[in-house]
CSV table of C-alpha atoms in Angstrom, one decimal:
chain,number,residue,atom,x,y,z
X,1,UNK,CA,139.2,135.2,59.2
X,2,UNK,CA,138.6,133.3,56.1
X,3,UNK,CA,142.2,134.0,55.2
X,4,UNK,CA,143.2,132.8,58.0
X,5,UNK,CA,142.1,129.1,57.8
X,6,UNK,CA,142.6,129.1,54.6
X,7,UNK,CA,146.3,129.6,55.3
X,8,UNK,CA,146.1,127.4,58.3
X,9,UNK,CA,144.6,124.7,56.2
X,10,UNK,CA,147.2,125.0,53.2
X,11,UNK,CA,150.3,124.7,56.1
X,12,UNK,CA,148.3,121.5,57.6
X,13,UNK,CA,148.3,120.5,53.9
X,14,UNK,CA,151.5,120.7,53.4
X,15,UNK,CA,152.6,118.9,56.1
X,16,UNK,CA,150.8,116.4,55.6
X,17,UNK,CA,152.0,115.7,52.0
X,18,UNK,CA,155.5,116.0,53.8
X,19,UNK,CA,154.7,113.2,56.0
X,20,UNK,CA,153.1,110.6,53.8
X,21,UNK,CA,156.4,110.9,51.8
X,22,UNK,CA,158.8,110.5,55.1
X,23,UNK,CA,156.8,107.2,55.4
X,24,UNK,CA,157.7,106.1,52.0
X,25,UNK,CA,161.1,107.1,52.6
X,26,UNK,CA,161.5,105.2,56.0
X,27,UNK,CA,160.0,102.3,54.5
X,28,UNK,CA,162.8,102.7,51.8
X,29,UNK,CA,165.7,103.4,54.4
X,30,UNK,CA,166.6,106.7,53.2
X,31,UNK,CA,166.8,108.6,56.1
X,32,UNK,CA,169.5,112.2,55.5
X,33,UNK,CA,169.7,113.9,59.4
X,34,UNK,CA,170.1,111.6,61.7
X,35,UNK,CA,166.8,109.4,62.7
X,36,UNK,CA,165.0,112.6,61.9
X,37,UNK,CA,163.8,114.6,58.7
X,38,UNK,CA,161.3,117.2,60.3
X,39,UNK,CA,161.3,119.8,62.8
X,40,UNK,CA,158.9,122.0,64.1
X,41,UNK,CA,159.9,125.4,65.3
X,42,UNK,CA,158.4,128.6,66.8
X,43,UNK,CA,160.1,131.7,67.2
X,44,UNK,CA,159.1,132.8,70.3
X,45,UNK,CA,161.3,136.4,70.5
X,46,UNK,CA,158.4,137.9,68.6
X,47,UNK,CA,155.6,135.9,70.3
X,48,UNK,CA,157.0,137.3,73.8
X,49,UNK,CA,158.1,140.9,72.4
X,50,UNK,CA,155.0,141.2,70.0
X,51,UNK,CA,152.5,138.7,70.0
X,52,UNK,CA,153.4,137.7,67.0
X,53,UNK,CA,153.1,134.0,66.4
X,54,UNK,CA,155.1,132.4,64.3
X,55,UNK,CA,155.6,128.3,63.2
X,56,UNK,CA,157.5,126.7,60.7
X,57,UNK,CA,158.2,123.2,59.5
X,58,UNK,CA,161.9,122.4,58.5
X,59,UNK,CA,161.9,119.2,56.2
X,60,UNK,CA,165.5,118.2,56.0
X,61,UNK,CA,166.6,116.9,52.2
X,62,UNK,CA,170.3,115.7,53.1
X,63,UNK,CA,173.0,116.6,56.0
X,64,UNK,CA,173.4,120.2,54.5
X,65,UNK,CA,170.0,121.4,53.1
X,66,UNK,CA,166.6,121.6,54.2
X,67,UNK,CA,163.4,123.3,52.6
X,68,UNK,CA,161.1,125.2,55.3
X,69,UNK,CA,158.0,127.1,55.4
X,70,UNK,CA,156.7,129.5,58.0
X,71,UNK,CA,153.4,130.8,58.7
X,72,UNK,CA,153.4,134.2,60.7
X,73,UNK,CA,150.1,134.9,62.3
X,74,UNK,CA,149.6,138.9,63.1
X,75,UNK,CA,152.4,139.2,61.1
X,76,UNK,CA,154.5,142.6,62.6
X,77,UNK,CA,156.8,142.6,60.2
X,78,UNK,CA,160.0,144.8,60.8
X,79,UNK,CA,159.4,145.1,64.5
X,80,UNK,CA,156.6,148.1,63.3
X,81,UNK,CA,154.8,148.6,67.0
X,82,UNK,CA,150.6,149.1,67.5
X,83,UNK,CA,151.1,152.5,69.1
X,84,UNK,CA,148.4,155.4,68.8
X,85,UNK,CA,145.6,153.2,67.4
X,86,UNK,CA,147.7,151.6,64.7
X,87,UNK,CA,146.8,147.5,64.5
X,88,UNK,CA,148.6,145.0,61.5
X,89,UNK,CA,145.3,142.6,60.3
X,90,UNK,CA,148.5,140.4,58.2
X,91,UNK,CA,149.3,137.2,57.8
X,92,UNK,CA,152.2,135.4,55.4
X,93,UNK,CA,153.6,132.4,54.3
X,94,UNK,CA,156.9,132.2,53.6
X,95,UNK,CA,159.3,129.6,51.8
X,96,UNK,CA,162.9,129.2,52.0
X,97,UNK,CA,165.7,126.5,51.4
X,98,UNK,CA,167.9,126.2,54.0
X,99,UNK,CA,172.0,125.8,53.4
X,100,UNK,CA,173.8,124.2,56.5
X,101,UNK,CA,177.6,125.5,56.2
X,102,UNK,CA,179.4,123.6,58.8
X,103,UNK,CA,179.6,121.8,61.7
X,104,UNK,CA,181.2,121.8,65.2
X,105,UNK,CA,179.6,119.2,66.8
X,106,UNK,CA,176.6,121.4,68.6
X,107,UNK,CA,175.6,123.8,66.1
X,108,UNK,CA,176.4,124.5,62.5
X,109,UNK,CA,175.6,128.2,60.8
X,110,UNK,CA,172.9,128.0,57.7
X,111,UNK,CA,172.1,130.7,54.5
X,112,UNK,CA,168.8,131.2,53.2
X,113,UNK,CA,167.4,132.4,50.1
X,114,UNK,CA,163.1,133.3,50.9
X,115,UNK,CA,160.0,133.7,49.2
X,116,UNK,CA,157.0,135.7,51.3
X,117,UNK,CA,153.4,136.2,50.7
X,118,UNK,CA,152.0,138.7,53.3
X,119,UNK,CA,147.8,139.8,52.8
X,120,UNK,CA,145.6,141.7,55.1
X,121,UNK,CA,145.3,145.2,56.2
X,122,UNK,CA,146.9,147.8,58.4
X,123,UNK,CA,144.7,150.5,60.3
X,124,UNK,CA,145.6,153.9,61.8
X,125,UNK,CA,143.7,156.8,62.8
X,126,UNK,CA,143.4,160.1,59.7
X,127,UNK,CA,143.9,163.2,60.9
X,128,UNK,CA,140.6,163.3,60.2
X,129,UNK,CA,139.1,161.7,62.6
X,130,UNK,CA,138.6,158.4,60.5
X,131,UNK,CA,140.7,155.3,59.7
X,132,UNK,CA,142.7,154.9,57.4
X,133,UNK,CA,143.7,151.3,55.7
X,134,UNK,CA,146.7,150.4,53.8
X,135,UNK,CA,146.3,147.4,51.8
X,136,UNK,CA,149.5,144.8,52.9
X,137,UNK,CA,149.6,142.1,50.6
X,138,UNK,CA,152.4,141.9,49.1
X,139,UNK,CA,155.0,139.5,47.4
X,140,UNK,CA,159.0,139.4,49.0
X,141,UNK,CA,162.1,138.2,48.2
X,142,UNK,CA,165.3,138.2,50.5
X,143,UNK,CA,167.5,136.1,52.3
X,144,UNK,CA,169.0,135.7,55.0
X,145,UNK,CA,171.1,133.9,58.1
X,146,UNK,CA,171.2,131.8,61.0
X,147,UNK,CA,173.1,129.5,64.0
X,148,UNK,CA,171.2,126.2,64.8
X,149,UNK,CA,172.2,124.9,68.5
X,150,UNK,CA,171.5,120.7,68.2
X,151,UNK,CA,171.3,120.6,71.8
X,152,UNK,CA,169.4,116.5,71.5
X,153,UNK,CA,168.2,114.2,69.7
X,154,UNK,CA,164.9,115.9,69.2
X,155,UNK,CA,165.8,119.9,70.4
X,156,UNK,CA,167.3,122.4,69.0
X,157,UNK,CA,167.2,126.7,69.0
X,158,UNK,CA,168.9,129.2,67.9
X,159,UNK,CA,168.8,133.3,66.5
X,160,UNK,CA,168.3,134.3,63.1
X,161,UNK,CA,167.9,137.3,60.7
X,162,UNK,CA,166.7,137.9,57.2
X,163,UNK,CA,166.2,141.2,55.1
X,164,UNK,CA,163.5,141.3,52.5
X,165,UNK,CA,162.7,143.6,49.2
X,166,UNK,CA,158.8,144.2,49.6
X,167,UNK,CA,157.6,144.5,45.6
X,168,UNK,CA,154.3,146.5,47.1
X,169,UNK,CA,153.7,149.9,45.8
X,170,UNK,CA,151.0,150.5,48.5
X,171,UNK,CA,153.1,148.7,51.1
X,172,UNK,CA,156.2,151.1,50.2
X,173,UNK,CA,154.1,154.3,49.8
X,174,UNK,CA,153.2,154.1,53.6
X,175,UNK,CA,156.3,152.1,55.1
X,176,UNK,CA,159.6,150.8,53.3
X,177,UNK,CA,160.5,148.7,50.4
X,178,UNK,CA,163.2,146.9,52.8
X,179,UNK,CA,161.7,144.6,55.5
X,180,UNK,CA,164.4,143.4,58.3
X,181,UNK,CA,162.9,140.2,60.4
X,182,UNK,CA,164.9,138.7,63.4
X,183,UNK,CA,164.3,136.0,65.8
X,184,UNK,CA,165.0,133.0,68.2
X,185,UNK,CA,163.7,129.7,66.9
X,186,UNK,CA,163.0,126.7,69.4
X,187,UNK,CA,162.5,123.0,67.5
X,188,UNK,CA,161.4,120.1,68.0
X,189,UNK,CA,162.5,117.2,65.7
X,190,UNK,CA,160.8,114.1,65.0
């Protein structure tokens, strides 16, 4: 729990410093994407599929790069399921910089290069009878892909998918060393 708001609290943080700087860059008139330099998005494929919860906040830099950070709550990473007494207790935080390619007028394709931090535990039942933990934190790095629909002014969606090289020993002793993550994004710009 007490990673939990911490996490919370650094994301909060973070946007926050994001913001105090957008109003000294409106009051400058440098403005990159439009009228807008943030969005919020939540991918809500793994929400629905999962209950997997998972924000980010997109600040954009210039027309064709933007730096975003995610927070995934009950983080199910690889689309691993809670079958047979299994549960994930994981969070992460993720970084990435964002490179729009082109543009057709509605949507333009992006590249990403990521950073993740993942902590907390996974449970299962031994063959013993007992529980058995696997300790999850763990440092990635990967990148990956995606298609942004600008369907507004202020909305935009679209499917991604990244692949990820977990550096865990205990995290690759019980799963893979090769994390896949995929999803729909939905955003609201401001």
């Amino acid at each position: 729990m007490r990673k939990s708001i911490v996490t919370i609290a650094l994301i909060f943080g973070v946007i926050g410093s994001l913001a105090a700087q957008e109003v000294v860059s409106s009051s400058t008139g440098s403005n990159y994407y439009g009228d807008f330099n943030n969005e919020i998005k939540v991918n809500f494929l793994t929400l629905i599929m999962f209950g997997s919860f998972e924000v980010a906040y997109e600040r954009y830099l210039s027309e064709d790069h933007s730096l975003e950070f995610k927070g995934f709550f009950n983080d199910r990473f690889g689309f691993n399921n809670e079958k047979k007494g299994k549960k994930y207790k994981t969070n992460s935080l993720q970084a990435a910089m964002n490179f729009y390619l082109n543009s057709n007028g509605s949507g333009r394709f992006y590249l990403f290069p990521l950073a993740k931090i993942r902590f907390g535990d996974f449970e299962e039942p031994s063959e013993s009878g007992g529980i058995e933990t696997t300790d999850m934190t763990a440092f990635i790095l990967g990148a990956g892909a995606g298609y942004k629909w600008e369907v507004s002014e202020h909305f935009a969606f679209g499917p991604y998918a990244s692949i990820g090289r977990n550096f865990s020993d205990d995290v690759i002793d019980r799963f893979t060393g090769i994390e896949f993550n995929a999803g729909f994004n939905l955003g609201y710009r401001f």
